[in-house]
Short mmCIF file of C-alpha atoms in Angstrom, two decimals:
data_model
loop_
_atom_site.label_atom_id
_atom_site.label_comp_id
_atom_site.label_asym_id
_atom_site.label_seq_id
_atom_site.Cartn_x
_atom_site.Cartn_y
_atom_site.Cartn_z
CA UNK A 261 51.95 160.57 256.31
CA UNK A 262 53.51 164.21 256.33
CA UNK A 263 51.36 166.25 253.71
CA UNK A 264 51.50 169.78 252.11
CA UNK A 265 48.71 171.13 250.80
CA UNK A 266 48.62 174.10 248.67
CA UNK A 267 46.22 176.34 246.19
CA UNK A 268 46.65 176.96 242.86
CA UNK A 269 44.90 179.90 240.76
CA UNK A 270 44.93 181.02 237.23
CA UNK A 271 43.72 184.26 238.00
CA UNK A 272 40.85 183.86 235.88
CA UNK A 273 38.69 186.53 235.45
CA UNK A 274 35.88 186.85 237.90
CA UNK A 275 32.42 188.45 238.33
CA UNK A 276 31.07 190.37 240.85
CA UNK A 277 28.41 189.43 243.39
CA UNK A 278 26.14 191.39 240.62
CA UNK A 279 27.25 189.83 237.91
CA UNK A 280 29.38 192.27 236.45
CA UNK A 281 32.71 190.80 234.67
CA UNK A 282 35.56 192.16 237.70
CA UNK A 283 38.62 194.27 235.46
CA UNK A 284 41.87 192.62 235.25
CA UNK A 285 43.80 194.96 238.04
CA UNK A 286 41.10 194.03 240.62
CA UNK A 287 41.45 190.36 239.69
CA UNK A 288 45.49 190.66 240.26
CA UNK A 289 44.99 192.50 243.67
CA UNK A 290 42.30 190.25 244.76
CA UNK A 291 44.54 187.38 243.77
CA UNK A 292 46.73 189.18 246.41
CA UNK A 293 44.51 189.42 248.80
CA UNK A 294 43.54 185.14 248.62
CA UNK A 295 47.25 184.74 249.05
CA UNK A 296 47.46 186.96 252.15
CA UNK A 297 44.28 184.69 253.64
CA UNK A 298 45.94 181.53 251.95
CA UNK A 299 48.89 182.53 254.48
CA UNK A 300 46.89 183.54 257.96
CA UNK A 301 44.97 180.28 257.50
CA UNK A 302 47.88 177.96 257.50
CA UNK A 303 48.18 176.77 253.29
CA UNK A 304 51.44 175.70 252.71
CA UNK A 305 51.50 176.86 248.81
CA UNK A 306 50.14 179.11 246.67
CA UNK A 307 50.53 178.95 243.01
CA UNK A 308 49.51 181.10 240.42
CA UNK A 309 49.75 180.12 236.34
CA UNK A 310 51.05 182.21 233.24
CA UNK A 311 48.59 182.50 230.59
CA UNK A 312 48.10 185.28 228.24
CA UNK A 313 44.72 185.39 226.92
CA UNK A 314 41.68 187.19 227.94
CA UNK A 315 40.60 184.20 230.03
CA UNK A 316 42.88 184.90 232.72
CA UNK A 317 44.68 188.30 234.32
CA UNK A 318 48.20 187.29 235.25
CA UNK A 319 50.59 187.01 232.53
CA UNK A 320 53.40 187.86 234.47
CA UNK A 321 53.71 185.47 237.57
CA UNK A 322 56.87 186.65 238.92
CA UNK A 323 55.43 190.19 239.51
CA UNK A 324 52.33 189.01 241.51
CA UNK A 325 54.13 186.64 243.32
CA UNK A 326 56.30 189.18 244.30
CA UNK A 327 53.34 191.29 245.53
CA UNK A 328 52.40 188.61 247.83
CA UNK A 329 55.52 187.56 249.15
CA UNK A 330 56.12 191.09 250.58
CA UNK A 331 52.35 190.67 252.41
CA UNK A 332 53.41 187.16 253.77
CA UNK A 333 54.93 185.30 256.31
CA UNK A 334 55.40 181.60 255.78
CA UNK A 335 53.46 180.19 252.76
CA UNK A 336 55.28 179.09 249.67
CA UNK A 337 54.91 180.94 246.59
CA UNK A 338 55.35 179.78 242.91
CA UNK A 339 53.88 178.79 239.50
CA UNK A 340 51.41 176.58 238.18
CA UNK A 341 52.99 176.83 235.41
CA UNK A 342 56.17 179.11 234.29
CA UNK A 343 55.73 178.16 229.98
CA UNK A 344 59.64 177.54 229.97
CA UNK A 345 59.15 176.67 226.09
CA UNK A 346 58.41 180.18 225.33
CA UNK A 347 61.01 182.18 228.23
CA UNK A 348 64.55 182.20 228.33
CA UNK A 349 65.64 179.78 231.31
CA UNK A 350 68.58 182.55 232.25
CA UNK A 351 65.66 185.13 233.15
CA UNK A 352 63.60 182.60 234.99
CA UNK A 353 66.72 181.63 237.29
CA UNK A 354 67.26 185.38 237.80
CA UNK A 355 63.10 186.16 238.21
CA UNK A 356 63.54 183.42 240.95
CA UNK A 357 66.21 183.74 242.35
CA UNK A 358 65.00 187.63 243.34
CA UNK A 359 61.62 186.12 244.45
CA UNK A 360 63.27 183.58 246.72
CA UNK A 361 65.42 186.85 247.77
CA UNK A 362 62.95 188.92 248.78
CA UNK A 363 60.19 186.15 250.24
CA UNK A 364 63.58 185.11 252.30
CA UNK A 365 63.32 181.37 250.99
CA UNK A 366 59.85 180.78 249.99
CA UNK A 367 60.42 180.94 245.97
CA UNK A 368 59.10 177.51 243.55
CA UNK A 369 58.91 177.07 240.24
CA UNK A 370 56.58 174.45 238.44
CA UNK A 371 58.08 174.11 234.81
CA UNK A 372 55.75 173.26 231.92
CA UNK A 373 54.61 173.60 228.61
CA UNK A 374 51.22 175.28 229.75
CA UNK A 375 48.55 173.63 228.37
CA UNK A 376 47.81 176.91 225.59
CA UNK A 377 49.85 177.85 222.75
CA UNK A 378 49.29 182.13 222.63
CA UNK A 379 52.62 182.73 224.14
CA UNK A 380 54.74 180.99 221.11
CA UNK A 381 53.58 183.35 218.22
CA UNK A 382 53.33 186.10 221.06
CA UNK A 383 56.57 186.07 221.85
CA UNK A 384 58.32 184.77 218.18
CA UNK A 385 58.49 180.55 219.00
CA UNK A 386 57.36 178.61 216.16
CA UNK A 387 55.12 175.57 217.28
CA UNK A 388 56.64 173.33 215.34
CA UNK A 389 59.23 173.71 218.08
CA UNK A 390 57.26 172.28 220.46
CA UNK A 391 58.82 169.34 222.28
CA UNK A 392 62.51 170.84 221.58
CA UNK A 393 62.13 174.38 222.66
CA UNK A 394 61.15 172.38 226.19
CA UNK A 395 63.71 169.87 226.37
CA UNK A 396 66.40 172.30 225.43
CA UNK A 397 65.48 175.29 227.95
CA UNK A 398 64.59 172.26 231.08
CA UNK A 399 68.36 171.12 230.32
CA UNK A 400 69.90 174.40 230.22
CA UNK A 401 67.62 175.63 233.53
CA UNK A 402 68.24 172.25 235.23
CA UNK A 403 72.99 173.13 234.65
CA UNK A 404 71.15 176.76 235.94
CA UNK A 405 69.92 176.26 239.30
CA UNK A 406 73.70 174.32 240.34
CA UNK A 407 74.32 178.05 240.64
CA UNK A 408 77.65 177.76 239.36
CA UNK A 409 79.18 178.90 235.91
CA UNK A 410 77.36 177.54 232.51
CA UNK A 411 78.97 175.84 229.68
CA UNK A 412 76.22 174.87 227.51
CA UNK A 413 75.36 174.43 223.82
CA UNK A 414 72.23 173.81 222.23
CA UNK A 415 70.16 173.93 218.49
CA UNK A 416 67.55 176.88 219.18
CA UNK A 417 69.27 178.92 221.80
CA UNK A 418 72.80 181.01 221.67
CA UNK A 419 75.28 179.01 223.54
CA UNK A 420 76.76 180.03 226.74
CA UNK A 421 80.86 180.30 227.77
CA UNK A 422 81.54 179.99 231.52
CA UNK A 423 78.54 182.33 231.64
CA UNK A 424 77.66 182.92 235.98
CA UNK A 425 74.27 184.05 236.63
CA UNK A 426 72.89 186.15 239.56
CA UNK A 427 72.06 186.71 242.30
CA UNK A 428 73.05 183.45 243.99
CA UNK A 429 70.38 182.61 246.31
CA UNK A 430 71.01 181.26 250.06
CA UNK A 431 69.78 177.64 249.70
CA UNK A 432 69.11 176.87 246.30
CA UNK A 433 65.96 177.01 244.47
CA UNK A 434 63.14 173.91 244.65
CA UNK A 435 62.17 173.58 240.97
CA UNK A 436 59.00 171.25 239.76
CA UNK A 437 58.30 169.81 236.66
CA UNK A 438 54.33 169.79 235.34
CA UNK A 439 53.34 167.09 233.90
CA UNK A 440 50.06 166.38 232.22
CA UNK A 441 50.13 162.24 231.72
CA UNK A 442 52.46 161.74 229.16
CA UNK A 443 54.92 158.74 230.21
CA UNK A 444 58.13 160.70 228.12
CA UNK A 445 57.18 163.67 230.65
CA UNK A 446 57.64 161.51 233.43
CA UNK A 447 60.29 159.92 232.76
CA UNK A 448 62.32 163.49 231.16
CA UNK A 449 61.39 164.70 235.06
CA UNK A 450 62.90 161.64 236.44
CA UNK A 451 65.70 162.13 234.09
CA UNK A 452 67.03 165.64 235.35
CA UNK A 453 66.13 164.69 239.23
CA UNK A 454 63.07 167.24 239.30
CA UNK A 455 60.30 166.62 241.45
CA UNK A 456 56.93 166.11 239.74
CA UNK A 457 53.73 167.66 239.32
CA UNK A 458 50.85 165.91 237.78
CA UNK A 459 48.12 167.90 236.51
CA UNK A 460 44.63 165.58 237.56
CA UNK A 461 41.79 167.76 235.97
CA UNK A 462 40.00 164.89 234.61
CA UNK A 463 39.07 161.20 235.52
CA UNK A 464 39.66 159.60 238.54
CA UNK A 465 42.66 160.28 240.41
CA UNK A 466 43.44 156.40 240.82
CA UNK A 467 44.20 156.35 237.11
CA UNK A 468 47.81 157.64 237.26
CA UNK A 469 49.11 155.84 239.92
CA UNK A 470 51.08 154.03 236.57
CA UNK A 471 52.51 157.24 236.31
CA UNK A 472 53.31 157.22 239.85
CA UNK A 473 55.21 153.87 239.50
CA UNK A 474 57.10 154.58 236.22
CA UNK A 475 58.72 157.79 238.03
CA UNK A 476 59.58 156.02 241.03
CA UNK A 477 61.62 152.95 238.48
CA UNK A 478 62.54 155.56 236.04
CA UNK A 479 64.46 157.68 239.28
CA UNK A 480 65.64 153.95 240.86
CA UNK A 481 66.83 153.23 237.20
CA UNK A 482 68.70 156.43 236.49
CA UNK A 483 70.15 156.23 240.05
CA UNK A 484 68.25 159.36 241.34
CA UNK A 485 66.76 159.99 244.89
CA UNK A 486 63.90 159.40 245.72
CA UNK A 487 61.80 163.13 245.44
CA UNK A 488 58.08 163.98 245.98
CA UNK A 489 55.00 163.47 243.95
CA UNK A 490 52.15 166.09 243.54
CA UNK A 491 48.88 166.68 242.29
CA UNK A 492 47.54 169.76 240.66
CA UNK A 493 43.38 168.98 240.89
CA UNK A 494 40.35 171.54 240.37
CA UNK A 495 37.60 171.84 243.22
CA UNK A 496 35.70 174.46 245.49
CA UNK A 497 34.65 174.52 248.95
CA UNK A 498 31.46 175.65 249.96
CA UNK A 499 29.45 175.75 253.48
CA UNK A 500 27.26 172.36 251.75
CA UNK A 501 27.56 169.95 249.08
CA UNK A 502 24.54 171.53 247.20
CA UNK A 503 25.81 175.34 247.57
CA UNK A 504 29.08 174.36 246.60
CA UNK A 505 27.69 172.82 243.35
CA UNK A 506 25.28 175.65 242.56
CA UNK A 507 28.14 177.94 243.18
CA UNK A 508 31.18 176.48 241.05
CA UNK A 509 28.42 175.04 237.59
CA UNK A 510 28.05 178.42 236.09
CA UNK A 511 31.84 179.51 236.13
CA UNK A 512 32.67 175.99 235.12
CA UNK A 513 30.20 175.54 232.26
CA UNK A 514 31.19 178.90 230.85
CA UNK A 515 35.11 178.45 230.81
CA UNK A 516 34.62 174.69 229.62
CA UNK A 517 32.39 175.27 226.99
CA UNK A 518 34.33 178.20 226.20
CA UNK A 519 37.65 176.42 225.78
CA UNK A 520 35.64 173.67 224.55
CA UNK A 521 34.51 175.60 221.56
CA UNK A 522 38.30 176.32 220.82
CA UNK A 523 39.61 172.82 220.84
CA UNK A 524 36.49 170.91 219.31
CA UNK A 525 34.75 169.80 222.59
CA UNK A 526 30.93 168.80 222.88
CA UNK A 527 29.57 171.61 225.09
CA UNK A 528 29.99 170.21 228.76
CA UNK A 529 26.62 168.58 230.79
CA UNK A 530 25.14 169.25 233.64
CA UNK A 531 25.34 165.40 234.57
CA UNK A 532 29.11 165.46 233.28
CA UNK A 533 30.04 168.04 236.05
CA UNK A 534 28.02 165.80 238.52
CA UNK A 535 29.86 162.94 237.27
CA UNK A 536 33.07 164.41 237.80
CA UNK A 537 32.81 165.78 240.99
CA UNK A 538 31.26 162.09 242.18
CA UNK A 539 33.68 159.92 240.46
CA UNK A 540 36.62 162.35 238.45
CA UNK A 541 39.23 165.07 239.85
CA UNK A 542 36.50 167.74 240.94
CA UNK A 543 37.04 168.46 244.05
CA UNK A 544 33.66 170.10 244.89
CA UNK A 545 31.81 170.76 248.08
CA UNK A 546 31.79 171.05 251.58
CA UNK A 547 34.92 171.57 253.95
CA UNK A 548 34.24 167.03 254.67
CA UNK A 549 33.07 165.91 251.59
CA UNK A 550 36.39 167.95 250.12
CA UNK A 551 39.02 166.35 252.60
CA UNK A 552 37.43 163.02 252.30
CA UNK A 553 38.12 163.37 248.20
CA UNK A 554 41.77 164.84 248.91
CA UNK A 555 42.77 162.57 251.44
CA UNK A 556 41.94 159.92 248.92
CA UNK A 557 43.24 160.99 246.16
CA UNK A 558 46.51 161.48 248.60
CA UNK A 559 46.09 157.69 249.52
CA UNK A 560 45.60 155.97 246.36
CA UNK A 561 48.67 157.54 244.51
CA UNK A 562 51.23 157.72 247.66
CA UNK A 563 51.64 161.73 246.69
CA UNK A 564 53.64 164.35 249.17
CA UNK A 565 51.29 167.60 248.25
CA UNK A 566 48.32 168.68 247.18
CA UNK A 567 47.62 171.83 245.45
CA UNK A 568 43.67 172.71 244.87
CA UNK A 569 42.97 175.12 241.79
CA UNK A 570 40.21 176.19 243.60
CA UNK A 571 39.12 179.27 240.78
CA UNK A 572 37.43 178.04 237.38
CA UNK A 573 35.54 180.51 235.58
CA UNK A 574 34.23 183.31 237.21
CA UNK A 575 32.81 182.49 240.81
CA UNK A 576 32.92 186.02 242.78
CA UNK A 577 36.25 186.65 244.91
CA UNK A 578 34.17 186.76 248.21
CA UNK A 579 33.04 183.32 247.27
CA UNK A 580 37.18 182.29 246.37
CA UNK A 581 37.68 183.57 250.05
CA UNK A 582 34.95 181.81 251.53
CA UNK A 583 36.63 178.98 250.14
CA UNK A 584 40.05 179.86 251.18
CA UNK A 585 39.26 180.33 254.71
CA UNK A 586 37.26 176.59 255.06
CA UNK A 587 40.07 175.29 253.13
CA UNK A 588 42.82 176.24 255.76
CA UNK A 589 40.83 175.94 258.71
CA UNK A 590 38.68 173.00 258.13
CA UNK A 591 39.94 170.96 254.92
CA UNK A 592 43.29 170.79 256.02
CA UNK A 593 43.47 169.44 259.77
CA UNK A 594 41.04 166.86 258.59
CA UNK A 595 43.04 166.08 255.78
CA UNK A 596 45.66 165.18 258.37
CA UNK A 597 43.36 164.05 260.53
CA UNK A 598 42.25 161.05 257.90
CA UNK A 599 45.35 160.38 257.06
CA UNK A 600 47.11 160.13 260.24
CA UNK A 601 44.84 158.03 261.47
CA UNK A 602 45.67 155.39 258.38
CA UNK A 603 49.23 155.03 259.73
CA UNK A 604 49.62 152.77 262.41
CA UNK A 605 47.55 150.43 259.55
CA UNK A 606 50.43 150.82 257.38
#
C-alpha cells in the first residue's frame, strides 16, 4: 500500500523552553523553519490552518506557505484548512495558483468551513449563512480550477460573464475537501469529484470507516473516479511513551480546556487524554508506538495519506522539531515498513 504522510500545524502559539508565551512573528518563522526540517527529513506534506484568533499566529496561509516553498525542495505545501465560506473563491484560485507557481508544482488546498466562526463577522459574513456561503463558493471554485473562462451565477455572490482568471498554472491545481463527519459533507465532496479529508481528532479512528464507504458509493453512484481518502489526526512524537505524554498534557489541557470553556465543555481529564491516546485519535508517543497507531489507523479505513497535527497548545518549538525529525526518519519508514509487509496477505 503506497502511503503519503504529511504534518499539519495551526501555528498555535508556543512557549519557550522557560516558559515564556513565544510572540506571534517567531511562531510564523519557526513554523518556517519545521517546514524546512519537514522537507530534509523526507514528509511528503505540510499543512498549515487559517484561524484568526489569539490562539493561533497564521491568519494568512498563503503568505507562510509561500515563505516555505521558496526554502524547499520537494514537500507539498497547503492548508488545513483555507475557510472558503468566508474568502472569495476567485482570490483563492489566484493565491494558489501563484503558490503552485513559485513552489514549481507543489501547491494544495484543503477547503473547509474551519471549525471557528471569528472570520464571518471579521470579514462581514453573516452566520446565518453558514451552509450556503460554502456550497456556493465550493461550486464556483470547483468551475475555477478547469482553468478556463467562468459563467456562473449564484444568491450571495456577484455573478461572473465569461470571466478568465490568472495565472494559469502548468498542471492544474490538487484541491481537498475537509470534512469533519457529517454524511452531506461527504457526499457534497463526492459530488464535485474532490478528494477528501477527514478531520479524526476524537474517538477511534475505526469509527468512520462508514464515512469511508458512503464516499466510495456516493463517487460510484455519481459516476466519479475513484480519488484518495485522508486523515487529518492530532499526536506528538517523543524519544518514550512517558516523555511524550508528559510533554504534549500541559499544551493539550490548556488549549482544550480553553476552547472548552468557549463551547460549554467539562474541563478535559487527565485519564481522558490517557484514554484518547490508548483507544481515540491521539497519536502520542514514541517514534513505534506512533507508527504502530498510524499504520492502523491507515489499515482499518483503506486511506491514501496521513497528515499528523503534531502542535496542540504550546509545547516549545525545539520540542515540535524533535518531533519532526523522529517523525521523518523513524515514523515514516516503519509506517511503510508495517504496511508493506501486510500486502502479500491481501
Amino acid at each position: 500500500m503506497t502511503v503519503e504522510l504529511g504534518l499539519d500545524t495551526f501555528g498555535d502559539r508556543t512557549v519557550g523552553l522557560d516558559g515564556t508565551p513565544t510572540p506571534y512573528p517567531q511562531v510564523i518563522r519557526d513554523v518556517v523553519a519545521e517546514a524546512e526540517l519537514a522537507d530534509r527529513v523526507g514528509v511528503d506534506f505540510f499543512g498549515v490552518g487559517e484561524h484568526h484568533r489569539d490562539d493561533f499566529a497564521i491568519s494568512a496561509p498563503e503568505v507562510v506557505l509561500a515563505a516555505i516553498a521558496s526554502r524547499t525542495e520537494r514537500i507539498h505545501l497547503g492548508t488545513a484548512v483555507t475557510v472558503l465560506s468566508s474568502d472569495d473563491p476567485v482570490r483563492v484560485y489566484e493565491k494558489f495558483a501563484t503558490l503552485d507557481a513559485v513552489s514549481n508544482g507543489r501547491a494544495e488546498i484543503i477547503l473547509g468551513r474551519g471549525s471557528f466562526t471569528e472570520s464571518f463577522p471579521l470579514f462581514g459574513f453573516n452566520l446565518q449563512d453558514y451552509e450556503a456561503l460554502f456550497e456556493e463558493k465550493l461550486d464556483l471554485l470547483h468551475a475555477l480550477l478547469a482553468e478556463k473562462p467562468v459563467t456562473w451565477t449564484g444568491a450571495l455572490r456577484p455573478a461572473l460573464q465569461d470571466a478568465d482568471v490568472f495565472p494559469k498554472t502548468a498542471n492544474g491545481l490538487r484541491a481537498w475537501v475537509g470534512v469533519g463527519g457529517s454524511p452531506e459533507s461527504v457526499v457534497r465532496a463526492a459530488r464535485y469529484g474532490f478528494p477528501l479529508v477527514l478531520a479524526i481528532i476524537g474517538g477511534q479512528p475505526a469509527r468512520f470507516a462508514p464515512y469511508v464507504d458512503l464516499y466510495h458509493r456516493a463517487l460510484a453512484q455519481l459516476q466519479q473516479p475513484d480519488l484518495p481518502i485522508a486523515v487529518h489526526s492530532p499526536g506528538f512524537i517523543a524519544d518514550t511513551d512517558e516523555e511524550a505524554r508528559e510533554l504534549y498534557w500541559p499544551g493539550y489541557e490548556a488549549m482544550n480546556n480553553r476552547i472548552g470553556s468557549e463551547r460549554g465543555w467539562p474541563p478535559v481529564t487527565r485519564d481522558r487524554y490517557e484514554a484518547e491516546i490508548e483507544h481515540g485519535a491521539q497519536h502520542v508517543g514514541s517514534p513505534e508506538t506512533v507508527a504502530q497507531k498510524i499504520a492502523e489507523t491507515v489499515r482499518s479505513l483503506g486511506i491514501q495519506r496521513f497528515d499528523l497535527k503534531y502542535t496542540s497548545g504550546s509545547a516549545p518549538h525545539e520540542h515540535l522539531m524533535h518531533g519532526i525529525e523522529l517523525y521523518g526518519t523513524q515514523v515514516i519508514p516503519r509506517v511503510r515498513e508495517l504496511l508493506a509487509a501486510e500486502e502479500p496477505a491481501a
